[in-house]
PDB file of N, CA, C and O in Angstrom:
ATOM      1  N   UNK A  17       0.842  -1.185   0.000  1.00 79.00           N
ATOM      2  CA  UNK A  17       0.000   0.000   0.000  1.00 79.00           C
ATOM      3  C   UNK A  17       0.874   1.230   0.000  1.00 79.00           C
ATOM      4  O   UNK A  17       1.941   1.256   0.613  1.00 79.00           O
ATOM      5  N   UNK A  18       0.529   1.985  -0.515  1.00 92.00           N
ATOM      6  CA  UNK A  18       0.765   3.813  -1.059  1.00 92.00           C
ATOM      7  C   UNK A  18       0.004   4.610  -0.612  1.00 92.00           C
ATOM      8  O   UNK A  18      -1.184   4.397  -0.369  1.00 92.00           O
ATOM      9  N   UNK A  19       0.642   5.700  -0.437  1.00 95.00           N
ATOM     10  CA  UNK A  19      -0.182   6.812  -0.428  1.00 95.00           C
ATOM     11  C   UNK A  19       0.533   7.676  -1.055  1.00 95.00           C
ATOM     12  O   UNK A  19       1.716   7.933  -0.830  1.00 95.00           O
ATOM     13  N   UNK A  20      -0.515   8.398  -2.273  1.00 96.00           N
ATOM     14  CA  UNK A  20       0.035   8.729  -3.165  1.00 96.00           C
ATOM     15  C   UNK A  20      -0.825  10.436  -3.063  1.00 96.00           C
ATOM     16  O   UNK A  20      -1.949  10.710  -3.484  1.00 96.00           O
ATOM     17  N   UNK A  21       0.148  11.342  -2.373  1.00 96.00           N
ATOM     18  CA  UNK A  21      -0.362  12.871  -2.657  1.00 96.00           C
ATOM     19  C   UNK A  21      -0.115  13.357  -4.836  1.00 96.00           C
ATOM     20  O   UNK A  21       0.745  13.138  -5.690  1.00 96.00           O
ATOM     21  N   UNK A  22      -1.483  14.075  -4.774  1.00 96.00           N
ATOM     22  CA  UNK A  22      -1.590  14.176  -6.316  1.00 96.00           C
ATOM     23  C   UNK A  22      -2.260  15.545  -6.093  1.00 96.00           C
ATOM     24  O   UNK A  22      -3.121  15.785  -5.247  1.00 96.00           O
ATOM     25  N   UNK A  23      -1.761  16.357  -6.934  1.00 93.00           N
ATOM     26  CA  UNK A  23      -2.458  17.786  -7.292  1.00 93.00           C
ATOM     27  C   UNK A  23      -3.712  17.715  -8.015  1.00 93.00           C
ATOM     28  O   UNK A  23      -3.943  17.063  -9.034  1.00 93.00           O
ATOM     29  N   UNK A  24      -4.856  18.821  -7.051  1.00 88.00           N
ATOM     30  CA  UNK A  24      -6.227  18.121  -7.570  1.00 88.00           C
ATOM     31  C   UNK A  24      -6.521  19.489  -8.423  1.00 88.00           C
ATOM     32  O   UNK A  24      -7.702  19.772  -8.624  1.00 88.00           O
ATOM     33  N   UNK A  25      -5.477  20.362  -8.940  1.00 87.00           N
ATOM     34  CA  UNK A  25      -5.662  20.924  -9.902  1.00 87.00           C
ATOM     35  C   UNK A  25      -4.986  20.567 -11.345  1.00 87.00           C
ATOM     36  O   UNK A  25      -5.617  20.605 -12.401  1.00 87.00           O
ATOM     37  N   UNK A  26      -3.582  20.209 -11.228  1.00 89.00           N
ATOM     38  CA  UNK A  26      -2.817  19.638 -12.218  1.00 89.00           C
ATOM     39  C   UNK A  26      -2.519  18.528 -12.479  1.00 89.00           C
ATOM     40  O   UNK A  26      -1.997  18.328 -13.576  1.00 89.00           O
ATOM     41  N   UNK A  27      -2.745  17.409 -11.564  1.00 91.00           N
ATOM     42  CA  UNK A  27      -2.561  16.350 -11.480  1.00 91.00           C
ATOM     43  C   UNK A  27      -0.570  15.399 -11.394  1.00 91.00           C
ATOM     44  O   UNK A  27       0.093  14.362 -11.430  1.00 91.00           O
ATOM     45  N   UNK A  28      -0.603  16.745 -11.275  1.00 94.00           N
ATOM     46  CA  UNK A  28       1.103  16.141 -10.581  1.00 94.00           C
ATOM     47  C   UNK A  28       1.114  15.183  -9.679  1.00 94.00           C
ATOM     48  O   UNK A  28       0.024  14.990  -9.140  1.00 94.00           O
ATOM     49  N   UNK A  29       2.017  14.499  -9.328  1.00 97.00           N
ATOM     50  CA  UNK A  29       2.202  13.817  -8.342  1.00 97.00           C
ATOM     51  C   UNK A  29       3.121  14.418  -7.398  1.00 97.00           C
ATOM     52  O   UNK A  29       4.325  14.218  -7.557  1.00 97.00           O
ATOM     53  N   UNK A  30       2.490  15.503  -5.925  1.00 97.00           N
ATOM     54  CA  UNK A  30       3.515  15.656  -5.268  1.00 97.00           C
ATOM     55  C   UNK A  30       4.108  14.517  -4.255  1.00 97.00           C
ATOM     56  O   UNK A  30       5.200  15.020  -3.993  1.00 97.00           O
ATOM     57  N   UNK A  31       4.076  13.791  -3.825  1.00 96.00           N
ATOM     58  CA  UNK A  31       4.948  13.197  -3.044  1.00 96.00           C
ATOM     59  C   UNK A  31       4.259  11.547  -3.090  1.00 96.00           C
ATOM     60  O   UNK A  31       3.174  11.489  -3.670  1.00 96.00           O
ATOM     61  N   UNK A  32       4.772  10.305  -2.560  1.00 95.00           N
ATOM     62  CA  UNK A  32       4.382   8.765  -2.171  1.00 95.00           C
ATOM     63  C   UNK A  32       4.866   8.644  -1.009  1.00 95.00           C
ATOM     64  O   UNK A  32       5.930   9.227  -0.801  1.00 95.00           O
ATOM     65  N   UNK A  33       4.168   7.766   0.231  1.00 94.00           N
ATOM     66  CA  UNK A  33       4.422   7.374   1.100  1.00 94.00           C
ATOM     67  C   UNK A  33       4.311   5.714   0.905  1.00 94.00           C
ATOM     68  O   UNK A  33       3.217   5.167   0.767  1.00 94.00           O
ATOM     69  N   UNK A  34       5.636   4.946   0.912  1.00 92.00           N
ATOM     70  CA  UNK A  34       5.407   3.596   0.612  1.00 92.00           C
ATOM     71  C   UNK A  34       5.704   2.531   2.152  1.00 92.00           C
ATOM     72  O   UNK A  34       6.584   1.685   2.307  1.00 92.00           O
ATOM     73  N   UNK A  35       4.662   2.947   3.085  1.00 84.00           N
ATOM     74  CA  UNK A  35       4.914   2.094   4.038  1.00 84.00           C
ATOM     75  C   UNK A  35       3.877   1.723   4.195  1.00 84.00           C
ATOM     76  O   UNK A  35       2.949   2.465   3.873  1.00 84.00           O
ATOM     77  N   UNK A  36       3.551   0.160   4.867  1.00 80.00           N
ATOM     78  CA  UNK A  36       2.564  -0.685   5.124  1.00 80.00           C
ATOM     79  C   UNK A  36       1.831  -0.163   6.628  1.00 80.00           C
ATOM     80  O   UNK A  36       0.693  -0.625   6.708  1.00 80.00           O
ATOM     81  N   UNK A  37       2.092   0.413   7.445  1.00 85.00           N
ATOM     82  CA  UNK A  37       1.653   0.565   8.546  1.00 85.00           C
ATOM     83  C   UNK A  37       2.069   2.202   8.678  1.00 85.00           C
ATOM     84  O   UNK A  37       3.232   2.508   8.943  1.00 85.00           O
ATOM     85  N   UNK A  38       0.898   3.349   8.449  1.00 85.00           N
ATOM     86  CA  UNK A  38       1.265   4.366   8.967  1.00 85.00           C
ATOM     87  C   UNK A  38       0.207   4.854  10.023  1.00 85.00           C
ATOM     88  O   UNK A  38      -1.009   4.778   9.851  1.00 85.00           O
ATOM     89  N   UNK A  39       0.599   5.177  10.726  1.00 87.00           N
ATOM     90  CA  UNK A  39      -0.266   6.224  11.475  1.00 87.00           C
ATOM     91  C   UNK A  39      -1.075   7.099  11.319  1.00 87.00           C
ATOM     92  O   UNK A  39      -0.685   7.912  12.157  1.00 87.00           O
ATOM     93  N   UNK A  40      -2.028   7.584  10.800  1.00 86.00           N
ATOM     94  CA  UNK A  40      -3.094   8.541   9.704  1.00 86.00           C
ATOM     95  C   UNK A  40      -2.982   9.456  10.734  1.00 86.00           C
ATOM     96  O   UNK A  40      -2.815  10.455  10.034  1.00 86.00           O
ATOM     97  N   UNK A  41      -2.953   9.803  11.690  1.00 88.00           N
ATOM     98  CA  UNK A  41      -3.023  11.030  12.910  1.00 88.00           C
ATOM     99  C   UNK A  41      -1.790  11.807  12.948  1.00 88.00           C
ATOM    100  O   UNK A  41      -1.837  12.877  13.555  1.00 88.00           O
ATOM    101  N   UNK A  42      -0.360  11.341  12.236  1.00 90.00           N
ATOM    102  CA  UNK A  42       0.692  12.142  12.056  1.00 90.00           C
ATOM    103  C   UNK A  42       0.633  12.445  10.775  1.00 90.00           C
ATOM    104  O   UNK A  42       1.579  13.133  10.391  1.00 90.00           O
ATOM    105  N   UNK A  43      -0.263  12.127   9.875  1.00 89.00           N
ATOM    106  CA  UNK A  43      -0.228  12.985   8.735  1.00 89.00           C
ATOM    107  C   UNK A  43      -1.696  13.677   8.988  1.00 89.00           C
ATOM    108  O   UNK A  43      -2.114  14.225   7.967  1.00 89.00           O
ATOM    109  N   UNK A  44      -2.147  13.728   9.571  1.00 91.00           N
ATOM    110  CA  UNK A  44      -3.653  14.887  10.000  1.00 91.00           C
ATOM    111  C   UNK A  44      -4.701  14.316   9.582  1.00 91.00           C
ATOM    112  O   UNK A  44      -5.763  14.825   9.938  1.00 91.00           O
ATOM    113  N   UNK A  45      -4.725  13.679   9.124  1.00 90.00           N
ATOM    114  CA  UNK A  45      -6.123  12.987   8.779  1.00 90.00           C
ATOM    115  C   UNK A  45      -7.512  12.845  10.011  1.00 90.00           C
ATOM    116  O   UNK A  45      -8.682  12.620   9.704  1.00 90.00           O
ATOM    117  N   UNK A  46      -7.039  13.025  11.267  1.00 92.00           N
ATOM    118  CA  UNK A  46      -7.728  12.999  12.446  1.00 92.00           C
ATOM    119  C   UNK A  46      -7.984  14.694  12.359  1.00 92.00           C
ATOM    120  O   UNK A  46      -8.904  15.107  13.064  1.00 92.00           O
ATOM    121  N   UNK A  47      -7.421  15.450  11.747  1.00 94.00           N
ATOM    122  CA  UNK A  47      -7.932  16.905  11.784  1.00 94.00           C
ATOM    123  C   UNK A  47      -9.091  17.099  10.625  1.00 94.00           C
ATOM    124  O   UNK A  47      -9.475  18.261  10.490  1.00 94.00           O
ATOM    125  N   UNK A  48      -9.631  16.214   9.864  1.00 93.00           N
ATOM    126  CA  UNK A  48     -10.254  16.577   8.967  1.00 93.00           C
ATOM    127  C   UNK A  48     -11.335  16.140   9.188  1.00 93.00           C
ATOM    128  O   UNK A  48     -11.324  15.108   9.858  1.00 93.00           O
ATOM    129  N   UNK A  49     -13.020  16.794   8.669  1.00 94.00           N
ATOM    130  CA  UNK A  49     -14.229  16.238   9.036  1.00 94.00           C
ATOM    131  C   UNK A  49     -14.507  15.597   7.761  1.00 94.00           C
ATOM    132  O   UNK A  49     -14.051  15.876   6.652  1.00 94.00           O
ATOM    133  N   UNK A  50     -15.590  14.407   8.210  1.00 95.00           N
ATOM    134  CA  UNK A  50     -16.013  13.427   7.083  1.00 95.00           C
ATOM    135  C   UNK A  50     -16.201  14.244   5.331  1.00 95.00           C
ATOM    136  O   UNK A  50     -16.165  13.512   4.342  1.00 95.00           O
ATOM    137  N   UNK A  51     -16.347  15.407   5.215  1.00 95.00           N
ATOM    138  CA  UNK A  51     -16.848  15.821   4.001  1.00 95.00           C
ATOM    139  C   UNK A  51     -15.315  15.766   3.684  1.00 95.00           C
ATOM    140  O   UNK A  51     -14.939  14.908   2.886  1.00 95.00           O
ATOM    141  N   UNK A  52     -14.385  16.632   4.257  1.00 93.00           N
ATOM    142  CA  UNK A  52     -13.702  16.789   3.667  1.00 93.00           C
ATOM    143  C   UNK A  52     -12.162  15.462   3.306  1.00 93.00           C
ATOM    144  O   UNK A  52     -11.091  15.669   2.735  1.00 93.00           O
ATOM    145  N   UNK A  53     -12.659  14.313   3.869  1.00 94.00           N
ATOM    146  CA  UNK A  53     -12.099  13.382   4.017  1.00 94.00           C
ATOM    147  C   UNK A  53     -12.980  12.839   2.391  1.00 94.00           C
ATOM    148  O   UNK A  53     -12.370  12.705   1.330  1.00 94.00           O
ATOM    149  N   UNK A  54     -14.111  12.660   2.517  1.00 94.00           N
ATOM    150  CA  UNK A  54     -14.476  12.490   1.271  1.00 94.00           C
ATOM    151  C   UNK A  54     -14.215  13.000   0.128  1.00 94.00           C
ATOM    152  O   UNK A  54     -14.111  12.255  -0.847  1.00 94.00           O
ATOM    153  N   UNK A  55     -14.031  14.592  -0.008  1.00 92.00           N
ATOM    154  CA  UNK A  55     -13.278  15.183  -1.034  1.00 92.00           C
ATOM    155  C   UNK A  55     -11.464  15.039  -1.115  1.00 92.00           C
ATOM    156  O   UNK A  55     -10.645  15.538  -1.888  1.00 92.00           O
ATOM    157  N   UNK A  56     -11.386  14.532  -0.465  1.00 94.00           N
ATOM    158  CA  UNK A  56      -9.421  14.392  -0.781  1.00 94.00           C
ATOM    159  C   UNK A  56      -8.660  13.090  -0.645  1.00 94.00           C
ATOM    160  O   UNK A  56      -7.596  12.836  -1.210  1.00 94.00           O
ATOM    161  N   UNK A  57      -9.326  12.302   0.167  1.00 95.00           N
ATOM    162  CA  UNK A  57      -8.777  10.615   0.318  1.00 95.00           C
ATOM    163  C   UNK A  57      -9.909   9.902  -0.923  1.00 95.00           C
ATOM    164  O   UNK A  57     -11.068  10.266  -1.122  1.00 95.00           O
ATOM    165  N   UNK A  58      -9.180   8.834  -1.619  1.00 95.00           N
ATOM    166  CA  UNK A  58      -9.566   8.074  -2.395  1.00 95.00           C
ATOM    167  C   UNK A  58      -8.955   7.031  -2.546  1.00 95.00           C
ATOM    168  O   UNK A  58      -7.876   6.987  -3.136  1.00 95.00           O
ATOM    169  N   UNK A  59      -9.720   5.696  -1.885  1.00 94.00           N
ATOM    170  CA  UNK A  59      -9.151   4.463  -2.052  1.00 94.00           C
ATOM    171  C   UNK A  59      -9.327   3.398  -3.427  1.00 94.00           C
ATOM    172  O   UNK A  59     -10.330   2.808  -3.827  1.00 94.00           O
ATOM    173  N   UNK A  60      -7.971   3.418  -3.940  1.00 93.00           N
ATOM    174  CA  UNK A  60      -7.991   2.232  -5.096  1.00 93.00           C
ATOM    175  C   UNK A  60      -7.750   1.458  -5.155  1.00 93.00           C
ATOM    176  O   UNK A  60      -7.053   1.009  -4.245  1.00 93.00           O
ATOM    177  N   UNK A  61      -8.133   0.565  -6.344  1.00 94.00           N
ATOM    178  CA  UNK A  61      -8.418  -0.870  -5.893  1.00 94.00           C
ATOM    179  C   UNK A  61      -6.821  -1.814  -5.804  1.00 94.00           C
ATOM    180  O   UNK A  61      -6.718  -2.986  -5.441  1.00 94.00           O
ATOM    181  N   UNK A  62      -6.099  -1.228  -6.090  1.00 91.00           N
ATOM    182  CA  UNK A  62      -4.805  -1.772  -5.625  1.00 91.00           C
ATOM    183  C   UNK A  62      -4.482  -1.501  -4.286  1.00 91.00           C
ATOM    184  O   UNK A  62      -3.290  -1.668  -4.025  1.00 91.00           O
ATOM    185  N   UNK A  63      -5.064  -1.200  -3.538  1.00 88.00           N
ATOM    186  CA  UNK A  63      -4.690  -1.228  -2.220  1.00 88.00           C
ATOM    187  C   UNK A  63      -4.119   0.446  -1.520  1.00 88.00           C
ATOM    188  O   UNK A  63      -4.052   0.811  -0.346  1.00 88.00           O
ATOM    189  N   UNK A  64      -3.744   1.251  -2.928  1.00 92.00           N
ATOM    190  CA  UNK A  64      -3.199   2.837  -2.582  1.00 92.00           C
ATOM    191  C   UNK A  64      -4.389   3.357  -2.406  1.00 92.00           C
ATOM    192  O   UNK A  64      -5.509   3.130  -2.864  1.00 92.00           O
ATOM    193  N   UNK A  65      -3.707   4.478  -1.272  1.00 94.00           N
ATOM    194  CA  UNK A  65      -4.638   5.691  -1.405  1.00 94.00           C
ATOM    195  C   UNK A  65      -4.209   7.009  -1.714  1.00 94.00           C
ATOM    196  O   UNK A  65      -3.148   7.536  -1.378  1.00 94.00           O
ATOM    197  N   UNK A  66      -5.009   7.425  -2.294  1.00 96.00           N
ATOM    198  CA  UNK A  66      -4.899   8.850  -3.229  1.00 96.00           C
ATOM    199  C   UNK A  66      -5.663  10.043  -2.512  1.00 96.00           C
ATOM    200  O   UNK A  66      -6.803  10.223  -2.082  1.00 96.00           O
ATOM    201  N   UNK A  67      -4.510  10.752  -2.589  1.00 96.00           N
ATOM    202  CA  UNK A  67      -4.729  12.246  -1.141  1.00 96.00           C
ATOM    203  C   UNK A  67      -4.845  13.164  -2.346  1.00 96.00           C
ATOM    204  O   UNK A  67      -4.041  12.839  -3.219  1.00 96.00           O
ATOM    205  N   UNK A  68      -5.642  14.272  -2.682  1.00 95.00           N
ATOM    206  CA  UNK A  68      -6.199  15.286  -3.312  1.00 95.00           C
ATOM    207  C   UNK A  68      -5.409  16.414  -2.758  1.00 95.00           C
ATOM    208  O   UNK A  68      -6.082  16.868  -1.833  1.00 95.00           O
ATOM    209  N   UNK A  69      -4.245  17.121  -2.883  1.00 93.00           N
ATOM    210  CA  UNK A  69      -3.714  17.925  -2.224  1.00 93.00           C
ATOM    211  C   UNK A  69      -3.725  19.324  -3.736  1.00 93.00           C
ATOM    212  O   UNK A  69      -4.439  19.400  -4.736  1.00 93.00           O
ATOM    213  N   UNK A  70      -2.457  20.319  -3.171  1.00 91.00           N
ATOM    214  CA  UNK A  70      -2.551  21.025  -3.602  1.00 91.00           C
ATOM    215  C   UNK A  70      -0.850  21.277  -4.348  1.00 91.00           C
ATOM    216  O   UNK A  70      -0.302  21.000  -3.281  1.00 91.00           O
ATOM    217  N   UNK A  71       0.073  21.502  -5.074  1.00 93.00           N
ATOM    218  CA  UNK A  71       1.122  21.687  -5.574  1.00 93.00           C
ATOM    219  C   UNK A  71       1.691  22.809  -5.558  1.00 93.00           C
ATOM    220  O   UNK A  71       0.926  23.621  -6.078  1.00 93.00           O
ATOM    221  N   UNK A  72       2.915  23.432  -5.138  1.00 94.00           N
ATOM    222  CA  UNK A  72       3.656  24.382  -4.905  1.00 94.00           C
ATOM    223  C   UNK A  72       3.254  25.667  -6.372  1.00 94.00           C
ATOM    224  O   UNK A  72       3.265  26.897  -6.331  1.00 94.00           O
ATOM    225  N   UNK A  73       2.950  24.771  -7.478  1.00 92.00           N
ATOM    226  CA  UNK A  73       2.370  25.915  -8.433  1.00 92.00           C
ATOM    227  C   UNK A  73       1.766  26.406  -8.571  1.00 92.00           C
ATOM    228  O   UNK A  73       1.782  27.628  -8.722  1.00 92.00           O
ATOM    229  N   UNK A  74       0.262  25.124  -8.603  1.00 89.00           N
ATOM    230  CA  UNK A  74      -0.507  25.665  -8.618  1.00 89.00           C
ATOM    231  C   UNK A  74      -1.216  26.563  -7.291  1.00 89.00           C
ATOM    232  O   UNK A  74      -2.207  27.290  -7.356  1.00 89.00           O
ATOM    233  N   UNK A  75      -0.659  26.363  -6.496  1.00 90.00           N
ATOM    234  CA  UNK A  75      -0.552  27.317  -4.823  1.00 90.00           C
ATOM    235  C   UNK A  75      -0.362  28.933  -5.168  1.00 90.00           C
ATOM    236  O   UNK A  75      -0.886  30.021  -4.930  1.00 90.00           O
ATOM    237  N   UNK A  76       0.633  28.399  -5.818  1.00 92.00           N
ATOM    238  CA  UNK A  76       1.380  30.077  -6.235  1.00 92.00           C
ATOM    239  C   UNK A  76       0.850  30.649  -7.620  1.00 92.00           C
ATOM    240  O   UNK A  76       1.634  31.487  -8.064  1.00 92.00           O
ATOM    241  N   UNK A  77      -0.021  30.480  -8.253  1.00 87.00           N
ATOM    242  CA  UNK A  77      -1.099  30.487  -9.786  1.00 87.00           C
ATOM    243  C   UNK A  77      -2.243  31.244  -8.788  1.00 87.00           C
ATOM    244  O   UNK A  77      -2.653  32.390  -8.972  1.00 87.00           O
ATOM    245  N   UNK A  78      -2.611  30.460  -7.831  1.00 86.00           N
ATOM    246  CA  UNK A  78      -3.904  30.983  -7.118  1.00 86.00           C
ATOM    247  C   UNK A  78      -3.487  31.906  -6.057  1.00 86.00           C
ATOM    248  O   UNK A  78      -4.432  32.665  -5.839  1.00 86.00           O
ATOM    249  N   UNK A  79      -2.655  32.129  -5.430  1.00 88.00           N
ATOM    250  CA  UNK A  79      -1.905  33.509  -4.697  1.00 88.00           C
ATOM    251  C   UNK A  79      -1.943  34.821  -5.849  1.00 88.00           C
ATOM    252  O   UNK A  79      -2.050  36.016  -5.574  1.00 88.00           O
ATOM    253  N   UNK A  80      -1.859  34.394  -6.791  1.00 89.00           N
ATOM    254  CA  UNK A  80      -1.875  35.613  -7.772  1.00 89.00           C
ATOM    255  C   UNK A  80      -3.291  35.767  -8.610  1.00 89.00           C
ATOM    256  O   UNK A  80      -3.583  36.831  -9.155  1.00 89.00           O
ATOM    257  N   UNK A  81      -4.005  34.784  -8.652  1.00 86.00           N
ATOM    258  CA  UNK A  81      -5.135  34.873  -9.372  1.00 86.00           C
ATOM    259  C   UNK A  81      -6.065  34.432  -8.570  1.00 86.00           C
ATOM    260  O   UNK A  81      -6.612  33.407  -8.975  1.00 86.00           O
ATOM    261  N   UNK A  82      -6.612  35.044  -7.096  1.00 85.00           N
ATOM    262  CA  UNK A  82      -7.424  34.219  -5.888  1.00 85.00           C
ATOM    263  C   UNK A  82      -9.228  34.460  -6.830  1.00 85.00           C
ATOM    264  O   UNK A  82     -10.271  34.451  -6.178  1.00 85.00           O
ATOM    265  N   UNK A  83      -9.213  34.614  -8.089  1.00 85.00           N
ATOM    266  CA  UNK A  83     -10.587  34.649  -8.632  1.00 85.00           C
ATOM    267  C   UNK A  83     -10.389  33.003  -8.950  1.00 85.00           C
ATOM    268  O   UNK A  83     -11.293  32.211  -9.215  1.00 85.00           O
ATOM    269  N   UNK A  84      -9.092  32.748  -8.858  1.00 79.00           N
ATOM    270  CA  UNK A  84      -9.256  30.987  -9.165  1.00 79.00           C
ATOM    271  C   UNK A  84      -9.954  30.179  -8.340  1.00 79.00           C
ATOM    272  O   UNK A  84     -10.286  29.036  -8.656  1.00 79.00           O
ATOM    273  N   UNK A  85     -10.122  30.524  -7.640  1.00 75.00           N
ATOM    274  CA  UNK A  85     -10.908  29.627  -6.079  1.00 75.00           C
ATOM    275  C   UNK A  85     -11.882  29.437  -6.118  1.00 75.00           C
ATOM    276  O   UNK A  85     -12.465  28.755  -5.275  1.00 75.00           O
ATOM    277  N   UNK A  86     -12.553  30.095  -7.345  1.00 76.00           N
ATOM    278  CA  UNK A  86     -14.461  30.291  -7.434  1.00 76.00           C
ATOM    279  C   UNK A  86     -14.521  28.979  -8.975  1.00 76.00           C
ATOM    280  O   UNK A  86     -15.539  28.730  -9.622  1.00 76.00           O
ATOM    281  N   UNK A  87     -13.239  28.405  -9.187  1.00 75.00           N
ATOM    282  CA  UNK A  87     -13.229  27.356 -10.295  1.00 75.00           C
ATOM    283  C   UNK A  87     -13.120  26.164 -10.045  1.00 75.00           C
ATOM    284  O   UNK A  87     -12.564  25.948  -8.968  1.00 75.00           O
ATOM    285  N   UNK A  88     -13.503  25.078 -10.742  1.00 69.00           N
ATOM    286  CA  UNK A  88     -13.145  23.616  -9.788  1.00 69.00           C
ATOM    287  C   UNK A  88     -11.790  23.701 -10.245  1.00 69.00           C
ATOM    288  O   UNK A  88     -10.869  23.962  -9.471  1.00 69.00           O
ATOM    289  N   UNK A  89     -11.580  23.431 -11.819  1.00 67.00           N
ATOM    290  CA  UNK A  89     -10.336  23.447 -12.227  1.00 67.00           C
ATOM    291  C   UNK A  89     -10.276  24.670 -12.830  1.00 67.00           C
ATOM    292  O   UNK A  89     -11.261  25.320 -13.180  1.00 67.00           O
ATOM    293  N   UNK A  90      -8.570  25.152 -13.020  1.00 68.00           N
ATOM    294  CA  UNK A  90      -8.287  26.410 -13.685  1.00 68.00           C
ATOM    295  C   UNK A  90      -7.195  26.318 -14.776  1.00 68.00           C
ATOM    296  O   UNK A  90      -6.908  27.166 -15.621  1.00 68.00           O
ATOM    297  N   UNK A  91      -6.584  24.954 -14.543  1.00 67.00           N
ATOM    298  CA  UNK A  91      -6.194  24.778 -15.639  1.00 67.00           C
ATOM    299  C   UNK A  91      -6.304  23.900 -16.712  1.00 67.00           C
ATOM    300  O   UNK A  91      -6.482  22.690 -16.574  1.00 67.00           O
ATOM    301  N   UNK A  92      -6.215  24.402 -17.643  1.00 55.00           N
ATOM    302  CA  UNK A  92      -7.238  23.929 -19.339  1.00 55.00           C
ATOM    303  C   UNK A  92      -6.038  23.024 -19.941  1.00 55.00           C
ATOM    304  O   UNK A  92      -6.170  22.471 -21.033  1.00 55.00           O
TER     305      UNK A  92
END
């Protein structure tokens, strides 16, 4: 099993966590409420899970263009 952080605007892959036993409360997952656990964790059928995060670019795209926030996606 994986956990695989992916940009849920560009679809980069920022980072993998490839260990069998992690702790979900040191990566925050205990800070998040059910909706939003539903919008960003996604379990596949290989056994990874896929975290909906955000990417150092597109971070810095929407620091300069915060009308982006009112878009699901902004880039075409």
């Amino acid at each position: 099993m994986s956990i695989v952080y992916t940009c849920r605007h560009c679809g980069h892959v920022i980072g993998e966590i490839a260990e069998k036993n992690i702790d979900t409360s040191i990566l925050g997952w205990d800070k998040l409420n059910e909706e939003e656990k539903r919008e960003m964790i996604q379990y596949k059928e290989n056994g990874d899970v896929q975290i909906q995060a955000i990417c150092e670019n597109c971070q810095e795209s929407l620091g300069h263009h915060p009308e982006y926030h009112e878009l699901d996606y902004f880039i075409q």
